[in-house]
Amino acid sequence: MKVDLKKQIETYNASHGRFCVVTVPALQFLMIDGHGDPNTSQCYRDALATIYPIAYKMKFFSKQELGRDYTVMPLEALWWAEDMDTFTSARDKSRWDWTLMNMVPGWMTQDHFEDARKIVAQKGQGPAIDALRLETLDEGLSVQTLHIGPYDDEGPVLAEMHNSFIPGESLTMSGKHHEIYLSDARRTAPEKLRTILRQPVTVAGSVAASLQ
């Protein structure tokens, strides 16, 4: 029976038009780092062309060797820059740094990852394969919401999250801006794109204890 981890992990669900404080579990990801505008960067295209062949090869290993089939998870990315206004008011994508990610189940091991890398490399695939890694991300306490619409319309939502909701809840931003792409941009009209926007946060003292 194929498992859909999006339905099992609560933080892969978010509400449109509402910010929620959640605790994200530690999860394992394929990761590739890069810099620049994702619409024009060759680095970004190479990362995409690498991460999916590995993700599907690991799924194949899980099904064939472990008898545990699962749905490949959606693309995700961490985004950051020296000036975080480039995500809100400025939206200067050329200044963005990013980590492209795809979550894989915790039962998949580093050995599975290395075997997948070898097979994909032997086939001449994965132009950024040397930059790919398998790593655990533990975001913990976070604020998230569901954005519906074009990616370039995220700015006002992020500005409200960063400048109003987070400080209003006595929180401070502590990690990298995280996006989870629930829609396939190649097959979905821009106005229907569904993206989880997440920001890790910290709080102090008794407030932190009550939220957790």
mmCIF file of C-alpha atoms in Angstrom:
data_model
loop_
_atom_site.group_PDB
_atom_site.id
_atom_site.type_symbol
_atom_site.label_atom_id
_atom_site.label_comp_id
_atom_site.label_asym_id
_atom_site.label_seq_id
_atom_site.Cartn_x
_atom_site.Cartn_y
_atom_site.Cartn_z
ATOM 1 C CA MET A 1 0.000 0.000 0.000
ATOM 2 C CA LYS A 2 1.417 3.381 -1.024
ATOM 3 C CA VAL A 3 1.819 5.918 1.794
ATOM 4 C CA ASP A 4 1.157 9.626 1.227
ATOM 5 C CA LEU A 5 3.259 11.344 3.871
ATOM 6 C CA LYS A 6 1.606 14.703 3.168
ATOM 7 C CA LYS A 7 -1.523 13.293 4.769
ATOM 8 C CA GLN A 8 0.329 11.857 7.760
ATOM 9 C CA ILE A 9 2.497 14.848 8.679
ATOM 10 C CA GLU A 10 0.200 17.590 9.975
ATOM 11 C CA THR A 11 2.494 20.467 9.032
ATOM 12 C CA TYR A 12 2.029 19.710 5.326
ATOM 13 C CA ASN A 13 -1.420 21.260 5.761
ATOM 14 C CA ALA A 14 -2.029 24.987 6.217
ATOM 15 C CA SER A 15 -4.985 27.382 6.131
ATOM 16 C CA HIS A 16 -5.459 30.041 3.477
ATOM 17 C CA GLY A 17 -5.908 33.522 4.930
ATOM 18 C CA ARG A 18 -4.780 32.533 8.419
ATOM 19 C CA PHE A 19 -1.405 32.325 10.145
ATOM 20 C CA CYS A 20 -0.914 29.348 12.445
ATOM 21 C CA VAL A 21 1.795 28.577 14.995
ATOM 22 C CA VAL A 22 2.899 24.952 14.576
ATOM 23 C CA THR A 23 5.690 22.665 15.731
ATOM 24 C CA VAL A 24 7.388 21.046 12.753
ATOM 25 C CA PRO A 25 8.979 17.632 13.389
ATOM 26 C CA ALA A 26 12.557 16.899 12.396
ATOM 27 C CA LEU A 27 12.446 15.579 8.813
ATOM 28 C CA GLN A 28 14.964 14.203 6.334
ATOM 29 C CA PHE A 29 15.558 15.935 3.001
ATOM 30 C CA LEU A 30 17.530 15.754 -0.183
ATOM 31 C CA MET A 31 19.156 19.212 -0.380
ATOM 32 C CA ILE A 32 21.039 21.318 -2.923
ATOM 33 C CA ASP A 33 22.233 24.898 -2.254
ATOM 34 C CA GLY A 34 22.351 27.691 -4.807
ATOM 35 C CA HIS A 35 22.049 31.409 -5.472
ATOM 36 C CA GLY A 36 20.145 33.680 -7.831
ATOM 37 C CA ASP A 37 16.836 34.102 -9.613
ATOM 38 C CA PRO A 38 15.160 30.682 -9.963
ATOM 39 C CA ASN A 39 13.597 31.806 -13.234
ATOM 40 C CA THR A 40 16.928 32.429 -14.940
ATOM 41 C CA SER A 41 19.633 30.607 -12.946
ATOM 42 C CA GLN A 42 21.285 27.598 -14.595
ATOM 43 C CA CYS A 43 22.237 26.529 -11.078
ATOM 44 C CA TYR A 44 18.555 26.256 -10.184
ATOM 45 C CA ARG A 45 17.732 24.276 -13.332
ATOM 46 C CA ASP A 46 20.606 21.879 -12.596
ATOM 47 C CA ALA A 47 19.372 21.419 -9.037
ATOM 48 C CA LEU A 48 15.887 20.501 -10.271
ATOM 49 C CA ALA A 49 17.339 18.097 -12.823
ATOM 50 C CA THR A 50 19.277 16.373 -10.042
ATOM 51 C CA ILE A 51 16.941 16.181 -7.085
ATOM 52 C CA TYR A 52 14.053 14.379 -8.778
ATOM 53 C CA PRO A 53 15.995 11.436 -10.308
ATOM 54 C CA ILE A 54 17.460 10.745 -6.862
ATOM 55 C CA ALA A 55 14.074 11.099 -5.156
ATOM 56 C CA TYR A 56 12.464 8.577 -7.513
ATOM 57 C CA LYS A 57 15.383 6.162 -7.277
ATOM 58 C CA MET A 58 15.109 6.184 -3.467
ATOM 59 C CA LYS A 59 11.366 5.585 -3.736
ATOM 60 C CA PHE A 60 12.145 2.592 -5.974
ATOM 61 C CA PHE A 61 14.603 1.216 -3.403
ATOM 62 C CA SER A 62 12.010 1.610 -0.647
ATOM 63 C CA LYS A 63 9.349 -0.234 -2.637
ATOM 64 C CA GLN A 64 11.543 -3.020 -4.014
ATOM 65 C CA GLU A 65 13.946 -3.628 -1.127
ATOM 66 C CA LEU A 66 11.911 -2.639 1.925
ATOM 67 C CA GLY A 67 8.366 -3.277 0.716
ATOM 68 C CA ARG A 68 7.368 0.261 1.695
ATOM 69 C CA ASP A 69 5.965 2.307 -1.170
ATOM 70 C CA TYR A 70 5.356 6.036 -0.804
ATOM 71 C CA THR A 71 4.381 9.025 -2.888
ATOM 72 C CA VAL A 72 7.306 11.276 -3.783
ATOM 73 C CA MET A 73 6.903 14.451 -1.767
ATOM 74 C CA PRO A 74 6.451 17.948 -3.242
ATOM 75 C CA LEU A 75 9.329 20.240 -4.024
ATOM 76 C CA GLU A 76 10.357 22.562 -1.190
ATOM 77 C CA ALA A 77 12.889 25.338 -0.778
ATOM 78 C CA LEU A 78 14.535 27.477 1.853
ATOM 79 C CA TRP A 79 15.122 31.099 0.808
ATOM 80 C CA TRP A 80 17.217 33.813 2.407
ATOM 81 C CA ALA A 81 19.215 36.963 1.694
ATOM 82 C CA GLU A 82 21.210 39.547 3.589
ATOM 83 C CA ASP A 83 18.233 41.904 3.325
ATOM 84 C CA MET A 84 14.965 40.047 3.941
ATOM 85 C CA ASP A 85 13.029 42.903 2.290
ATOM 86 C CA THR A 86 14.050 41.276 -0.994
ATOM 87 C CA PHE A 87 11.304 38.735 -0.248
ATOM 88 C CA THR A 88 8.638 41.302 0.597
ATOM 89 C CA SER A 89 8.765 44.873 -0.686
ATOM 90 C CA ALA A 90 11.764 44.637 -3.033
ATOM 91 C CA ARG A 91 11.348 41.082 -4.417
ATOM 92 C CA ASP A 92 14.852 41.197 -5.926
ATOM 93 C CA LYS A 93 15.309 37.541 -6.880
ATOM 94 C CA SER A 94 18.861 38.021 -8.085
ATOM 95 C CA ARG A 95 19.870 38.508 -4.443
ATOM 96 C CA TRP A 96 18.262 35.339 -3.153
ATOM 97 C CA ASP A 97 20.112 32.338 -1.771
ATOM 98 C CA TRP A 98 18.250 29.044 -1.662
ATOM 99 C CA THR A 99 18.290 25.389 -0.724
ATOM 100 C CA LEU A 100 16.126 23.207 -2.952
ATOM 101 C CA MET A 101 14.689 20.243 -1.015
ATOM 102 C CA ASN A 102 12.649 17.053 -1.275
ATOM 103 C CA MET A 103 11.590 15.178 1.843
ATOM 104 C CA VAL A 104 12.306 11.440 2.034
ATOM 105 C CA PRO A 105 11.045 9.103 4.770
ATOM 106 C CA GLY A 106 13.146 8.560 7.853
ATOM 107 C CA TRP A 107 13.477 4.855 7.090
ATOM 108 C CA MET A 108 15.603 5.673 4.049
ATOM 109 C CA THR A 109 19.284 5.613 4.958
ATOM 110 C CA GLN A 110 22.500 7.275 3.885
ATOM 111 C CA ASP A 111 23.403 4.003 2.142
ATOM 112 C CA HIS A 112 20.215 4.191 0.050
ATOM 113 C CA PHE A 113 21.125 7.760 -0.842
ATOM 114 C CA GLU A 114 24.671 6.868 -1.893
ATOM 115 C CA ASP A 115 23.439 3.921 -3.986
ATOM 116 C CA ALA A 116 20.909 6.184 -5.718
ATOM 117 C CA ARG A 117 23.620 8.761 -6.429
ATOM 118 C CA LYS A 118 25.851 6.129 -8.029
ATOM 119 C CA ILE A 119 23.111 4.787 -10.287
ATOM 120 C CA VAL A 120 21.949 8.239 -11.410
ATOM 121 C CA ALA A 121 25.548 9.340 -12.041
ATOM 122 C CA GLN A 122 26.248 6.210 -14.104
ATOM 123 C CA LYS A 123 23.300 7.104 -16.326
ATOM 124 C CA GLY A 124 24.772 10.549 -16.951
ATOM 125 C CA GLN A 125 21.942 12.262 -15.082
ATOM 126 C CA GLY A 126 22.047 14.719 -12.213
ATOM 127 C CA PRO A 127 24.181 17.691 -13.354
ATOM 128 C CA ALA A 128 24.505 18.905 -9.731
ATOM 129 C CA ILE A 129 24.890 15.472 -8.174
ATOM 130 C CA ASP A 130 28.137 16.331 -6.382
ATOM 131 C CA ALA A 131 26.329 19.131 -4.543
ATOM 132 C CA LEU A 132 23.420 16.962 -3.399
ATOM 133 C CA ARG A 133 23.232 15.812 0.199
ATOM 134 C CA LEU A 134 20.858 13.986 2.557
ATOM 135 C CA GLU A 135 20.321 15.938 5.760
ATOM 136 C CA THR A 136 17.865 16.347 8.632
ATOM 137 C CA LEU A 137 16.129 19.696 9.127
ATOM 138 C CA ASP A 138 14.617 20.438 12.537
ATOM 139 C CA GLU A 139 12.635 23.687 12.297
ATOM 140 C CA GLY A 140 10.540 23.255 15.432
ATOM 141 C CA LEU A 141 8.275 26.167 16.310
ATOM 142 C CA SER A 142 7.129 27.933 13.132
ATOM 143 C CA VAL A 143 4.452 30.183 11.681
ATOM 144 C CA GLN A 144 2.840 29.109 8.424
ATOM 145 C CA THR A 145 -0.012 29.866 6.063
ATOM 146 C CA LEU A 146 -1.315 28.682 2.692
ATOM 147 C CA HIS A 147 -0.823 31.105 -0.188
ATOM 148 C CA ILE A 148 -3.040 30.638 -3.248
ATOM 149 C CA GLY A 149 -1.901 32.432 -6.377
ATOM 150 C CA PRO A 150 1.265 33.427 -8.249
ATOM 151 C CA TYR A 151 4.575 33.247 -6.428
ATOM 152 C CA ASP A 152 5.165 36.939 -7.104
ATOM 153 C CA ASP A 153 2.027 37.780 -5.105
ATOM 154 C CA GLU A 154 3.544 36.364 -1.903
ATOM 155 C CA GLY A 155 5.171 39.671 -0.933
ATOM 156 C CA PRO A 156 2.253 41.248 1.002
ATOM 157 C CA VAL A 157 1.522 37.948 2.785
ATOM 158 C CA LEU A 158 5.147 37.632 3.889
ATOM 159 C CA ALA A 159 5.258 41.279 4.940
ATOM 160 C CA GLU A 160 2.218 40.720 7.158
ATOM 161 C CA MET A 161 3.703 37.520 8.574
ATOM 162 C CA HIS A 162 7.121 39.046 9.283
ATOM 163 C CA ASN A 163 6.109 42.521 10.411
ATOM 164 C CA SER A 164 2.692 42.067 12.041
ATOM 165 C CA PHE A 165 1.755 38.524 13.058
ATOM 166 C CA ILE A 166 5.138 37.301 14.304
ATOM 167 C CA PRO A 167 5.974 40.295 16.523
ATOM 168 C CA GLY A 168 2.327 40.520 17.554
ATOM 169 C CA GLU A 169 2.589 37.007 19.007
ATOM 170 C CA SER A 170 5.827 37.876 20.872
ATOM 171 C CA LEU A 171 7.805 35.776 18.403
ATOM 172 C CA THR A 172 11.004 36.485 16.505
ATOM 173 C CA MET A 173 12.175 34.979 13.232
ATOM 174 C CA SER A 174 14.901 32.409 13.831
ATOM 175 C CA GLY A 175 15.412 30.387 10.658
ATOM 176 C CA LYS A 176 15.134 30.545 6.894
ATOM 177 C CA HIS A 177 11.959 31.285 4.967
ATOM 178 C CA HIS A 178 10.518 27.948 3.813
ATOM 179 C CA GLU A 179 8.149 27.272 0.911
ATOM 180 C CA ILE A 180 6.370 24.003 0.102
ATOM 181 C CA TYR A 181 5.039 23.793 -3.454
ATOM 182 C CA LEU A 182 1.837 21.748 -3.299
ATOM 183 C CA SER A 183 1.073 22.463 -6.974
ATOM 184 C CA ASP A 184 3.037 21.601 -10.091
ATOM 185 C CA ALA A 185 3.773 24.982 -11.670
ATOM 186 C CA ARG A 186 4.128 23.329 -15.089
ATOM 187 C CA ARG A 187 0.518 22.129 -15.020
ATOM 188 C CA THR A 188 -1.274 24.656 -12.805
ATOM 189 C CA ALA A 189 -2.573 28.114 -13.681
ATOM 190 C CA PRO A 190 -0.713 30.790 -11.675
ATOM 191 C CA GLU A 191 -3.859 31.933 -9.881
ATOM 192 C CA LYS A 192 -4.434 28.379 -8.603
ATOM 193 C CA LEU A 193 -0.944 27.631 -7.289
ATOM 194 C CA ARG A 194 -0.977 26.428 -3.667
ATOM 195 C CA THR A 195 2.139 27.131 -1.608
ATOM 196 C CA ILE A 196 2.751 26.739 2.116
ATOM 197 C CA LEU A 197 4.753 29.707 3.417
ATOM 198 C CA ARG A 198 6.614 28.923 6.647
ATOM 199 C CA GLN A 199 8.874 30.890 8.959
ATOM 200 C CA PRO A 200 10.668 29.266 11.927
ATOM 201 C CA VAL A 201 10.420 31.393 15.080
ATOM 202 C CA THR A 202 11.530 31.528 18.686
ATOM 203 C CA VAL A 203 9.914 32.865 21.827
ATOM 204 C CA ALA A 204 11.196 33.376 25.340
ATOM 205 C CA GLY A 205 10.385 31.912 28.748
ATOM 206 C CA SER A 206 6.849 30.978 29.718
ATOM 207 C CA VAL A 207 5.383 32.155 26.390
ATOM 208 C CA ALA A 208 7.439 29.543 24.572
ATOM 209 C CA ALA A 209 6.308 26.825 26.940
ATOM 210 C CA SER A 210 2.611 27.674 26.453
ATOM 211 C CA LEU A 211 2.881 27.618 22.655
ATOM 212 C CA GLN A 212 4.720 24.315 22.547
#
